[in-house]
Short mmCIF file of N, CA and C in Angstrom, two decimals:
data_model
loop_
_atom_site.label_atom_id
_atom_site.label_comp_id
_atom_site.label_asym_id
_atom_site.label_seq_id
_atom_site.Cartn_x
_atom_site.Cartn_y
_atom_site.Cartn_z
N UNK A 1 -6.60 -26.66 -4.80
CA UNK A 1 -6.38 -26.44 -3.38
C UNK A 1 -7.69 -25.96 -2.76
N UNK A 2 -8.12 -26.57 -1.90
CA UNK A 2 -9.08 -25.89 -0.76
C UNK A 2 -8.80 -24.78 -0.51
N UNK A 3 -9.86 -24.16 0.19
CA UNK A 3 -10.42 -22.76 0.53
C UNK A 3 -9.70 -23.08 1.90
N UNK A 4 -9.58 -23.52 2.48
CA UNK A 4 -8.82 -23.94 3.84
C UNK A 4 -7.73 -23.78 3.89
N UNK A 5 -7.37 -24.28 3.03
CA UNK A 5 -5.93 -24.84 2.86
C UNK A 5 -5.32 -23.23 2.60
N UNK A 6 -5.90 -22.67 1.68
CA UNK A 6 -5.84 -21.32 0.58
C UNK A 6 -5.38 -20.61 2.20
N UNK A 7 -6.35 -20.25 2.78
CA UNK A 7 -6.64 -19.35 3.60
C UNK A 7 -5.41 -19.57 4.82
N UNK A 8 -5.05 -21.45 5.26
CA UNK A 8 -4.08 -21.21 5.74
C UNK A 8 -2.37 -20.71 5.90
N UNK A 9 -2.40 -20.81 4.13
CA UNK A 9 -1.23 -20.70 3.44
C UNK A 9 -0.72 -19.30 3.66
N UNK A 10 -1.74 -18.79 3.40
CA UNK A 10 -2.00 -17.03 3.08
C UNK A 10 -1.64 -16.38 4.64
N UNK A 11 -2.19 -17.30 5.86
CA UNK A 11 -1.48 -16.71 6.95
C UNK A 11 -0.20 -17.13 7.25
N UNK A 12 0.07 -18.50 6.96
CA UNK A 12 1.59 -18.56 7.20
C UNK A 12 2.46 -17.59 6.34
N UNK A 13 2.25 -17.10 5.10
CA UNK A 13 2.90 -16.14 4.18
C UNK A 13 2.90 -14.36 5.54
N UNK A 14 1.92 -14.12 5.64
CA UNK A 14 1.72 -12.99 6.25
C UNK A 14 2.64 -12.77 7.38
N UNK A 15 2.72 -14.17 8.48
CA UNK A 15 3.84 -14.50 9.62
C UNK A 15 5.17 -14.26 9.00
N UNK A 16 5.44 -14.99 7.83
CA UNK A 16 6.37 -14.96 7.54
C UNK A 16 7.15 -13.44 7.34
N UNK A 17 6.20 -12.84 5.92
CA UNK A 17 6.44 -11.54 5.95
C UNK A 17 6.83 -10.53 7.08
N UNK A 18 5.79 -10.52 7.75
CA UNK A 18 5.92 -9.95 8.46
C UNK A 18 7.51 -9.97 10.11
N UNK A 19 7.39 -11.05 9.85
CA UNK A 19 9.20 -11.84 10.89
C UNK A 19 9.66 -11.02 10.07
N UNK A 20 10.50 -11.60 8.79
CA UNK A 20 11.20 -11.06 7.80
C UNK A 20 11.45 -9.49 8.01
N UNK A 21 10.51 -8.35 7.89
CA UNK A 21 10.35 -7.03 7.86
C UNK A 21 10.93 -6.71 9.44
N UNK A 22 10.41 -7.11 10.61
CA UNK A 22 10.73 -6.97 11.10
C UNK A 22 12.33 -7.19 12.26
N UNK A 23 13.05 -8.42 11.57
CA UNK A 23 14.15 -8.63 11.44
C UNK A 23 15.36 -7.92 10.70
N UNK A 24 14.71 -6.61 9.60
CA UNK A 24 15.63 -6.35 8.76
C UNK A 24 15.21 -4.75 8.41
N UNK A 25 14.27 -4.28 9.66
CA UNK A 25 14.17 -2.84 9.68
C UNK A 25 13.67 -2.54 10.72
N UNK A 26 14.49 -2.84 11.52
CA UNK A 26 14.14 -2.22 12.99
C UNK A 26 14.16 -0.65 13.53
N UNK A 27 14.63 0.40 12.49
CA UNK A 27 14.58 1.80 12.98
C UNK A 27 13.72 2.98 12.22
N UNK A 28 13.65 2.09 10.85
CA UNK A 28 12.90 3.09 9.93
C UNK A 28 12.24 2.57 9.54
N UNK A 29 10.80 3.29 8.98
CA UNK A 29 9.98 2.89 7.79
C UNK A 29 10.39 3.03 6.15
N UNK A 30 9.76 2.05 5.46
CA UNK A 30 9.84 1.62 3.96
C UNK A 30 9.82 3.40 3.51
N UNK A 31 8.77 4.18 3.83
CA UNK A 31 7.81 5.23 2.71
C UNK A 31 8.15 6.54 3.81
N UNK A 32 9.21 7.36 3.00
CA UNK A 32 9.42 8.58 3.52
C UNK A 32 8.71 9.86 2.69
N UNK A 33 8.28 10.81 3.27
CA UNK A 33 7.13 11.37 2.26
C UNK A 33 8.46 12.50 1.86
N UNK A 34 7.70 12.78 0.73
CA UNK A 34 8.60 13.80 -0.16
C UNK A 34 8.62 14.96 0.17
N UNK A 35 7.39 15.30 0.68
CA UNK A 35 6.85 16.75 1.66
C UNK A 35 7.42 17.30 2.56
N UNK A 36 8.06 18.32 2.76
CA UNK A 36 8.65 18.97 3.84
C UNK A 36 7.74 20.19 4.78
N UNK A 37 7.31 20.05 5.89
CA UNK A 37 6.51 21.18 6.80
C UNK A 37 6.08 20.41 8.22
N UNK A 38 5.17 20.41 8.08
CA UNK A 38 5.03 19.78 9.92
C UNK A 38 5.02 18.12 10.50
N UNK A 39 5.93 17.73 10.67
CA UNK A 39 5.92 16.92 10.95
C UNK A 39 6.58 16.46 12.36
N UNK A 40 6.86 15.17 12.06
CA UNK A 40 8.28 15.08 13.67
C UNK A 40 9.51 14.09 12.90
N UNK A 41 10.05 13.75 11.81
CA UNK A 41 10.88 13.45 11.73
C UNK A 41 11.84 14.92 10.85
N UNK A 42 13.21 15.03 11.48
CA UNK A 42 13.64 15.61 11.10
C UNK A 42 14.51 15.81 9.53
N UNK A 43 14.29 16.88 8.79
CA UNK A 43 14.72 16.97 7.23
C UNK A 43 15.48 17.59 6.71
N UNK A 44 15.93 18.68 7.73
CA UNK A 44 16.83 19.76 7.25
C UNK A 44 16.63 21.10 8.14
N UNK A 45 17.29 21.98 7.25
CA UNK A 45 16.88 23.68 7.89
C UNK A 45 17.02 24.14 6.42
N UNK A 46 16.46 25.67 6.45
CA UNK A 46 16.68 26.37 5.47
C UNK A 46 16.72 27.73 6.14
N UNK A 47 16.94 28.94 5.26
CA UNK A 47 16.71 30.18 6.02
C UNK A 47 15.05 30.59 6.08
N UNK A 48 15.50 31.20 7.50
CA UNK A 48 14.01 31.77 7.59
C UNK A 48 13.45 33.20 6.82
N UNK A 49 11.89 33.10 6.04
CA UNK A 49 11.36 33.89 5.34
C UNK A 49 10.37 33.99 5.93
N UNK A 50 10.07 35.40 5.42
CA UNK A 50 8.50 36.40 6.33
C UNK A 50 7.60 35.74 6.39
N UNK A 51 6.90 35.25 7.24
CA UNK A 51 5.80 34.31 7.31
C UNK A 51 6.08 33.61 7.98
N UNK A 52 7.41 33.19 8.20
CA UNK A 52 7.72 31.52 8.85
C UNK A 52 7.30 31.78 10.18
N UNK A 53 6.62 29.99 11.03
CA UNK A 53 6.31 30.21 12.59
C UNK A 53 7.88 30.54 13.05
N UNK A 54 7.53 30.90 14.11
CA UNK A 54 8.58 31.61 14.81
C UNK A 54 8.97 30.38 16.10
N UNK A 55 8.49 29.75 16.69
CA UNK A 55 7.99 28.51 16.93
C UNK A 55 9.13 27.11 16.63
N UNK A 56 9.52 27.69 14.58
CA UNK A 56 10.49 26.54 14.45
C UNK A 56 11.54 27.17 13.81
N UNK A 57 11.94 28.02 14.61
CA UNK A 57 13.30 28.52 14.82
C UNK A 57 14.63 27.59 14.92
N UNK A 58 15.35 27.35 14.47
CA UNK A 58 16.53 25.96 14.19
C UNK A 58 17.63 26.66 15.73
N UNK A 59 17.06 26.42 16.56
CA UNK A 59 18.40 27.02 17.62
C UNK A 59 19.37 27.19 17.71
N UNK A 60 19.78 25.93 17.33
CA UNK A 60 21.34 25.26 17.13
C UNK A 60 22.09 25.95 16.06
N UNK A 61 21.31 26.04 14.81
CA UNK A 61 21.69 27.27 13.57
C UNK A 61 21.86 28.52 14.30
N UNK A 62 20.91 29.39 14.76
CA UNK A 62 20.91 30.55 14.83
C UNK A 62 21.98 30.82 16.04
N UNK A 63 22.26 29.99 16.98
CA UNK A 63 23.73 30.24 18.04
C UNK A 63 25.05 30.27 17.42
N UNK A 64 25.19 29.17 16.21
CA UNK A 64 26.66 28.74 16.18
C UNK A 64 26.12 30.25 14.78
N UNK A 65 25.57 30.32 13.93
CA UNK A 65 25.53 31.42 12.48
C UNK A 65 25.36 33.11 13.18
N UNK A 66 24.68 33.00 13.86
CA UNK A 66 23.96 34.52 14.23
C UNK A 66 22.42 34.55 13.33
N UNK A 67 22.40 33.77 12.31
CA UNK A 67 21.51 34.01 11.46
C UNK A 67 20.08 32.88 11.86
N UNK A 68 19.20 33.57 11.07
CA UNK A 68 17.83 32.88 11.67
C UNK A 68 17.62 31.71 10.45
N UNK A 69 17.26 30.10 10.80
CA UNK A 69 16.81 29.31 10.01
C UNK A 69 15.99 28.76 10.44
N UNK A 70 14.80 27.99 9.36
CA UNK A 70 14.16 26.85 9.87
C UNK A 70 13.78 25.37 9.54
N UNK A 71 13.50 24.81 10.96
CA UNK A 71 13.14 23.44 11.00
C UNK A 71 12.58 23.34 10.01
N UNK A 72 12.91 22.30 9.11
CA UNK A 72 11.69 21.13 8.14
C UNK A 72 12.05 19.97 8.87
N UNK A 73 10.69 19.29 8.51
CA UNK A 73 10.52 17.99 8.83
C UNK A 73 9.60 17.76 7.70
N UNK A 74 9.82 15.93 7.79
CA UNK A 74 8.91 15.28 6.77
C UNK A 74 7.78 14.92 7.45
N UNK A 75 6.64 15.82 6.37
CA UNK A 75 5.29 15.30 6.90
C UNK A 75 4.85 13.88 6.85
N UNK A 76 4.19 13.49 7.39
CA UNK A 76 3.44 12.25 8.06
C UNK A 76 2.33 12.29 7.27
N UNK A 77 2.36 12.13 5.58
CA UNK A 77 1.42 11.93 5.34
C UNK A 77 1.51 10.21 4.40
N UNK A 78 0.42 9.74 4.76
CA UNK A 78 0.17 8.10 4.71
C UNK A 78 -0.06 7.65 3.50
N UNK A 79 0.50 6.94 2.73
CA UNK A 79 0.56 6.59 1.73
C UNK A 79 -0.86 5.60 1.91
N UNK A 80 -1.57 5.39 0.39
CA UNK A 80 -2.54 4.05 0.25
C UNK A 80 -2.27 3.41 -0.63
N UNK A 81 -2.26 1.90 -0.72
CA UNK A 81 -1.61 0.94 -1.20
C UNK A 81 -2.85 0.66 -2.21
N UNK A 82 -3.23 0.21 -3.46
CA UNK A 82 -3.79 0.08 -4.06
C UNK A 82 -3.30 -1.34 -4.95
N UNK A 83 -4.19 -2.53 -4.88
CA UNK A 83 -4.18 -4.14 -5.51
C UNK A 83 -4.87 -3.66 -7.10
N UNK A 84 -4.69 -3.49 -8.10
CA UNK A 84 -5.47 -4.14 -9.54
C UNK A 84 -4.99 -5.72 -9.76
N UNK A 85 -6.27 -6.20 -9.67
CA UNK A 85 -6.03 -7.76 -9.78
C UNK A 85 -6.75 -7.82 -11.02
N UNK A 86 -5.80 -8.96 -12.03
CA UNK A 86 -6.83 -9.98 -13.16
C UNK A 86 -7.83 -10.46 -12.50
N UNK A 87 -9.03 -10.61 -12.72
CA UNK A 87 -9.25 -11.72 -12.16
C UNK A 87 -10.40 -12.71 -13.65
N UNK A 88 -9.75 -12.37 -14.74
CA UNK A 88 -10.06 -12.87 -16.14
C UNK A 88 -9.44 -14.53 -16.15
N UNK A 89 -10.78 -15.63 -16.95
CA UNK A 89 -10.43 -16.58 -16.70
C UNK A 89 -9.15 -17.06 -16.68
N UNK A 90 -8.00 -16.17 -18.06
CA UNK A 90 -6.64 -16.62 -18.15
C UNK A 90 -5.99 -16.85 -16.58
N UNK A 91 -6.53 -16.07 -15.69
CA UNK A 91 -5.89 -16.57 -14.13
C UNK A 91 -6.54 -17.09 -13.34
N UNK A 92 -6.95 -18.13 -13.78
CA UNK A 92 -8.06 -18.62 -12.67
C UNK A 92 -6.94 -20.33 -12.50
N UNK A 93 -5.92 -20.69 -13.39
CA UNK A 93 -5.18 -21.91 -12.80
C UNK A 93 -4.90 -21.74 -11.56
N UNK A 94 -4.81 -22.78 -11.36
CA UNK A 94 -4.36 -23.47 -9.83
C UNK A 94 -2.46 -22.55 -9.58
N UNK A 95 -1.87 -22.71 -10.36
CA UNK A 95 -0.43 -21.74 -10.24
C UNK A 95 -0.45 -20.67 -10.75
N UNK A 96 -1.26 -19.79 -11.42
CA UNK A 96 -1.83 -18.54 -11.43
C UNK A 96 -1.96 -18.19 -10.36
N UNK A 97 -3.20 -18.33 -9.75
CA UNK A 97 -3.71 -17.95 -8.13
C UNK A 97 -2.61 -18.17 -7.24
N UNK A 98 -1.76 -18.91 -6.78
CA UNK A 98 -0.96 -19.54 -5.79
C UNK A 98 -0.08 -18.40 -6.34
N UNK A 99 0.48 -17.55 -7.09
CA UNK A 99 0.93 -16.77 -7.50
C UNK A 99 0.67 -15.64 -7.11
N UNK A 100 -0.35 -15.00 -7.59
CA UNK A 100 -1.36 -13.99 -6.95
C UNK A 100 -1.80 -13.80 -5.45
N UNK A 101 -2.08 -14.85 -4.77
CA UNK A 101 -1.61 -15.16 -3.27
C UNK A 101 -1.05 -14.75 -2.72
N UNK A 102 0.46 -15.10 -3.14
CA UNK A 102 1.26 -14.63 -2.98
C UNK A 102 2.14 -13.26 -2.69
N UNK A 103 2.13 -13.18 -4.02
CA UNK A 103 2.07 -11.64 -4.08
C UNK A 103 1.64 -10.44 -2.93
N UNK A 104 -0.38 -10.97 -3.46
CA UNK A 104 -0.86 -10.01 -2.68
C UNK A 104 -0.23 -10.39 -0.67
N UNK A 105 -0.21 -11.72 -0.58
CA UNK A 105 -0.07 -11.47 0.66
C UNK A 105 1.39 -10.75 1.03
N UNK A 106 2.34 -10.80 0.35
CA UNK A 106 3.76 -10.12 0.69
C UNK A 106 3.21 -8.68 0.47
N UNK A 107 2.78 -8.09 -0.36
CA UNK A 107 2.22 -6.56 -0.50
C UNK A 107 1.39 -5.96 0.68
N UNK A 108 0.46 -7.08 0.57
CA UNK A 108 -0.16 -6.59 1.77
C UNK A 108 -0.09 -6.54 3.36
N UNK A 109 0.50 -7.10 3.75
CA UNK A 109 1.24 -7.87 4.92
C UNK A 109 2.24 -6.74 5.20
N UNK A 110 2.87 -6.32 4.29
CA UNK A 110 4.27 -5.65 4.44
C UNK A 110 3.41 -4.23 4.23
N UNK A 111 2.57 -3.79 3.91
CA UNK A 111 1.79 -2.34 3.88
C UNK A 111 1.21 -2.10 5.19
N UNK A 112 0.51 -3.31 5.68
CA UNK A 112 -0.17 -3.71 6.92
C UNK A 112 0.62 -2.88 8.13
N UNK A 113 2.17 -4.02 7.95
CA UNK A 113 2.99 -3.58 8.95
C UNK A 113 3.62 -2.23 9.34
N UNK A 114 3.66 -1.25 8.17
CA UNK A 114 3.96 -0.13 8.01
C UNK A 114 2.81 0.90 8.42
N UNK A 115 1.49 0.45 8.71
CA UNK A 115 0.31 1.40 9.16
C UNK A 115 -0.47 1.65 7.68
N UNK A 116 -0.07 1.32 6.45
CA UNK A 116 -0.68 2.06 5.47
C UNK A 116 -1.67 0.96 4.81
N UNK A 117 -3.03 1.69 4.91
CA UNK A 117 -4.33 1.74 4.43
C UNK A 117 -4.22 0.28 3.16
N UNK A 118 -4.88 -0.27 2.90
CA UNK A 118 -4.46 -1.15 1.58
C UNK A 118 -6.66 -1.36 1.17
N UNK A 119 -6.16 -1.01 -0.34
CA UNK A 119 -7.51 -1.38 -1.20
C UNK A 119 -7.17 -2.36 -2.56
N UNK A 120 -8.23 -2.62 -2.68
CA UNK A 120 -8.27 -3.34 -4.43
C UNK A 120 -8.93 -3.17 -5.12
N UNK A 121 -8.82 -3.21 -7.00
CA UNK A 121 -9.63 -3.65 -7.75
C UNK A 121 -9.53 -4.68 -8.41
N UNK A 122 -10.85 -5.32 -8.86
CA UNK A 122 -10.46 -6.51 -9.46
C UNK A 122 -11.35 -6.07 -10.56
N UNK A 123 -10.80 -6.67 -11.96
CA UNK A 123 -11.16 -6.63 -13.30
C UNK A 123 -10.73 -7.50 -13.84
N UNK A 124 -11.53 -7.65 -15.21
CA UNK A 124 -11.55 -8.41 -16.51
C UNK A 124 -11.92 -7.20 -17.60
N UNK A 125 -12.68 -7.78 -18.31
CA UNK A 125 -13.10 -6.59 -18.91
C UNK A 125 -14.31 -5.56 -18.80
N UNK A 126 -14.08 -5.50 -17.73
CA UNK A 126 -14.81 -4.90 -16.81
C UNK A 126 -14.43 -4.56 -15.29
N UNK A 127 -14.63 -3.68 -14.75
CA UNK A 127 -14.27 -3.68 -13.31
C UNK A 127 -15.43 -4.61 -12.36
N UNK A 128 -14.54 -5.44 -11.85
CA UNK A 128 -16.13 -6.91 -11.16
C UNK A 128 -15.75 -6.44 -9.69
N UNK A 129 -15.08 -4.85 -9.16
CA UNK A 129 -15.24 -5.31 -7.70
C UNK A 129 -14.35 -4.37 -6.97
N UNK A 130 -14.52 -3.34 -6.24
CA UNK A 130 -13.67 -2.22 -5.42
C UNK A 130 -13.95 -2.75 -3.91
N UNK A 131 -12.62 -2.91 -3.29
CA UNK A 131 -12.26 -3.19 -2.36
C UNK A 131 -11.82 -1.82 -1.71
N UNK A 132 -12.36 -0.94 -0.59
CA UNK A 132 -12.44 0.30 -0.14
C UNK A 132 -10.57 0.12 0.66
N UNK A 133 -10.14 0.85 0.63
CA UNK A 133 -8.76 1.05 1.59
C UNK A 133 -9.10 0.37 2.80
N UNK A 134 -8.83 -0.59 3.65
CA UNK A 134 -9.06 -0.47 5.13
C UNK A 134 -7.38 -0.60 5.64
N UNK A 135 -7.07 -0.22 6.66
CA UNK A 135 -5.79 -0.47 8.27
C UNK A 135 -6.82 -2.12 8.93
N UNK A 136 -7.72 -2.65 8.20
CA UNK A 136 -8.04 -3.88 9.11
C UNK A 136 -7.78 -4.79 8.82
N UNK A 137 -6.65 -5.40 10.07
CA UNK A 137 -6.24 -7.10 9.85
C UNK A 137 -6.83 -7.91 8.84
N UNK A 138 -7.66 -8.02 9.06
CA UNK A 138 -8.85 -8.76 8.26
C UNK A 138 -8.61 -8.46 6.62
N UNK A 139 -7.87 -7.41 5.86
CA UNK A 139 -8.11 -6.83 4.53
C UNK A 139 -7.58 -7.66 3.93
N UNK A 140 -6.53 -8.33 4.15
CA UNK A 140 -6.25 -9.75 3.32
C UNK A 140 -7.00 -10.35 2.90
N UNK A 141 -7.70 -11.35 4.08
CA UNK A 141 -8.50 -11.80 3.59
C UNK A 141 -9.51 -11.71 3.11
N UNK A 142 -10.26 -9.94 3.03
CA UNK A 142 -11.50 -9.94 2.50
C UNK A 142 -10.77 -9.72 1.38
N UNK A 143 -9.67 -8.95 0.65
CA UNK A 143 -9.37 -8.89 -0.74
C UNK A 143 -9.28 -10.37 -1.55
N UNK A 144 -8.51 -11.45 -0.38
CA UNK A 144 -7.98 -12.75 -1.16
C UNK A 144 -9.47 -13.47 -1.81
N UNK A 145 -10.30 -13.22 -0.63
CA UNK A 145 -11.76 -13.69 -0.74
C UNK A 145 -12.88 -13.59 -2.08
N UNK A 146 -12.28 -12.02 -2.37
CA UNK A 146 -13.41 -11.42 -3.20
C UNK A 146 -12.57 -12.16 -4.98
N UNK A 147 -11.29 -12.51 -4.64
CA UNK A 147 -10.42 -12.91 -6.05
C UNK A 147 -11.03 -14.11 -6.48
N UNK A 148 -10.46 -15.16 -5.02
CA UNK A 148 -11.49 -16.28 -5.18
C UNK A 148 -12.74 -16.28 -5.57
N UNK A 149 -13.84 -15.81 -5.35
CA UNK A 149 -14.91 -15.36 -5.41
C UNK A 149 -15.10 -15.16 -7.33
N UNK A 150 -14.63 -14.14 -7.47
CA UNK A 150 -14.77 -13.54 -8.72
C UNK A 150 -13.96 -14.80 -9.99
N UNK A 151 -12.69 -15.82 -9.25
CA UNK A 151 -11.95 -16.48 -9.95
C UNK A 151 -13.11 -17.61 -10.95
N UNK A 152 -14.08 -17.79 -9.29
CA UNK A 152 -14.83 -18.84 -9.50
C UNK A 152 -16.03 -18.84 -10.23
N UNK A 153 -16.32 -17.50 -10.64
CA UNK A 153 -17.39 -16.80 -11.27
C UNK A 153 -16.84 -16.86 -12.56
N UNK A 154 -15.89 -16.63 -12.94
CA UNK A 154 -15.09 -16.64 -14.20
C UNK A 154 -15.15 -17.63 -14.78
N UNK A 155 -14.61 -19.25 -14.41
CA UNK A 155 -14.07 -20.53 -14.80
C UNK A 155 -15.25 -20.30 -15.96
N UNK A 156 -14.49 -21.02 -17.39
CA UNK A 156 -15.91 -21.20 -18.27
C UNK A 156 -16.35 -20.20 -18.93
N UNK A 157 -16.52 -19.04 -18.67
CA UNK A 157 -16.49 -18.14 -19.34
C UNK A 157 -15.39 -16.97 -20.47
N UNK A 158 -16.30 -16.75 -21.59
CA UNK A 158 -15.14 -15.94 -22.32
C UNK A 158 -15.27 -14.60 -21.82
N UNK A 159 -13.95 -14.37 -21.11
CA UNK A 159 -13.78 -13.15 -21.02
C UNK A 159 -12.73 -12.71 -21.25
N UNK A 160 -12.33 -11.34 -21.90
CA UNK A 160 -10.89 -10.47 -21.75
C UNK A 160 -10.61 -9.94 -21.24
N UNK A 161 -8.73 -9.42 -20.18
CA UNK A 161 -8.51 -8.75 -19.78
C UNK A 161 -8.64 -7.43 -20.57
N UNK A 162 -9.09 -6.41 -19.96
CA UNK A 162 -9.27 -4.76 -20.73
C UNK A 162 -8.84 -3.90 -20.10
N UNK A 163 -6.93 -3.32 -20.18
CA UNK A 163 -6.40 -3.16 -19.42
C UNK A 163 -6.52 -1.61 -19.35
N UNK A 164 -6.80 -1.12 -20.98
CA UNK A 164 -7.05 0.26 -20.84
C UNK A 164 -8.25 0.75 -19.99
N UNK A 165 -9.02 0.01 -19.82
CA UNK A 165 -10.15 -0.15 -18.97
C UNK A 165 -9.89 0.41 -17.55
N UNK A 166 -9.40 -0.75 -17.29
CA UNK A 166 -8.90 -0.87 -15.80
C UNK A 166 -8.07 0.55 -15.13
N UNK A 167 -6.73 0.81 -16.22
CA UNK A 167 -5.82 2.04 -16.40
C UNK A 167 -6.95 3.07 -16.24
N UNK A 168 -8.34 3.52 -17.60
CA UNK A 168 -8.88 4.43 -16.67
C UNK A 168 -9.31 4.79 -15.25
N UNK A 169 -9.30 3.66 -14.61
CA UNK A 169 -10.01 3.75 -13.21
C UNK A 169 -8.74 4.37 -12.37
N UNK A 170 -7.61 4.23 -12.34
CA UNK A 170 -6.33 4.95 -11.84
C UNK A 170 -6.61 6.29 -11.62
N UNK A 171 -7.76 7.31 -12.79
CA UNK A 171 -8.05 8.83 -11.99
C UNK A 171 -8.90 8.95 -10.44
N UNK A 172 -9.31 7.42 -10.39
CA UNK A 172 -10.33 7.45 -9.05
C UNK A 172 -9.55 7.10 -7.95
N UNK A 173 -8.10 6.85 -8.24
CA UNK A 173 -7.45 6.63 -7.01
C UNK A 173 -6.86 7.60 -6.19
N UNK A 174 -6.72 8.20 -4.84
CA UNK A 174 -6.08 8.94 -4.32
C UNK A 174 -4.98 9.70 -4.43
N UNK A 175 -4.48 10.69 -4.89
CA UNK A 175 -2.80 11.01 -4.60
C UNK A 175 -1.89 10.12 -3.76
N UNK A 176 -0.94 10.32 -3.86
CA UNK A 176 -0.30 9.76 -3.00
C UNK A 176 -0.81 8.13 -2.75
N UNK A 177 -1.11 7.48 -3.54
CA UNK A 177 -1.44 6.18 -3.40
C UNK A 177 -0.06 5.36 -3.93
N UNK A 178 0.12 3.81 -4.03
CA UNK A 178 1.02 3.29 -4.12
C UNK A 178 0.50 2.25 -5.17
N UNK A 179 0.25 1.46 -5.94
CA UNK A 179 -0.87 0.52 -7.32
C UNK A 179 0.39 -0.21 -7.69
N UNK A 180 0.03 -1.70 -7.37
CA UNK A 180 0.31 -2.72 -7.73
C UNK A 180 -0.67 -3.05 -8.99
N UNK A 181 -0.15 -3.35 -10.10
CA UNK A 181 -0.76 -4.39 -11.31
C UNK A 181 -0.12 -5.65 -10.99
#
């Protein structure tokens, strides 16, 4: 398949995704954080302890109880989506890639739509390539780009996937990140 062709496929997938998501979650997001303290969606109450702002006083508790509680909410903190791609000759077929395509574009597309950050690595036996987190439209295709890229660098050559390899690089990823293999 052409690089054309590749590239057009990959946006009709993204349209698609993206219809889809938005047809079938119109009120909430995918990724609720586990964290409870300042935020704006609401999580609960608990009782209030020495220290607490005074600020998030539960009103509604403290009229109908007499007693003092407080607001939690789930913080707003942003998950980052993280790609480890093969990109070892074993995946360099023509339905390998169209596979991988795939994938990444439903992952990414659908992370896109949610606001959250998306990066990659690509390896063999070796790491051949860090793709930084971006929120830019564009991250598809510079990730799909750099696969191709690296696929085509591969053809012909002996190389092995080296997964413990790769697995070490997982301490360089963020908390709270999200890693597709």
């Amino acid at each position: 398949m052409r690089l054309e062709e590749r590239r057009k496929k990959v946006e009709e997938m993204r349209l698609e995704v993206t219809s889809v998501i938005r047809s079938r979650s119109a009120h909430e997001g995918i990724w609720r954080s586990s964290f409870k303290g300042e935020g704006y969606e609401f999580a609960g109450v608990r009782e209030f302890m020495v220290g607490d702002k005074t600020k998030k006083i539960h009103r509604p508790s403290l009229l109908k109880t007499g007693e003092l509680f407080i607001r939690e909410d789930h913080t707003s903190r942003q998950l980052k989506v993280f790609l480890f791609i093969d990109v070892s000759p074993s995946m360099c077929s023509e339905k390998v890639q169209d596979i991988v395509d795939t994938a990444a574009a439903i992952i990414i597309s659908a992370a896109q739509y949610w606001g959250a950050p998306v990066g990659g690595v690509l390896f063999d036996e070796e790491i051949r390539g860090i793709i930084r987190p971006s929120y830019d439209r564009q991250q598809l295709e510079r990730i799909l780009e750099k696969v191709w890229s690296a696929h085509e660098n591969a053809r012909g050559k002996k190389r092995k996937t080296d997964f413990p390899n790769a697995f070490s690089h997982l301490a360089y990823i963020p908390l709270r990140s999200l890693v597709f293999f």
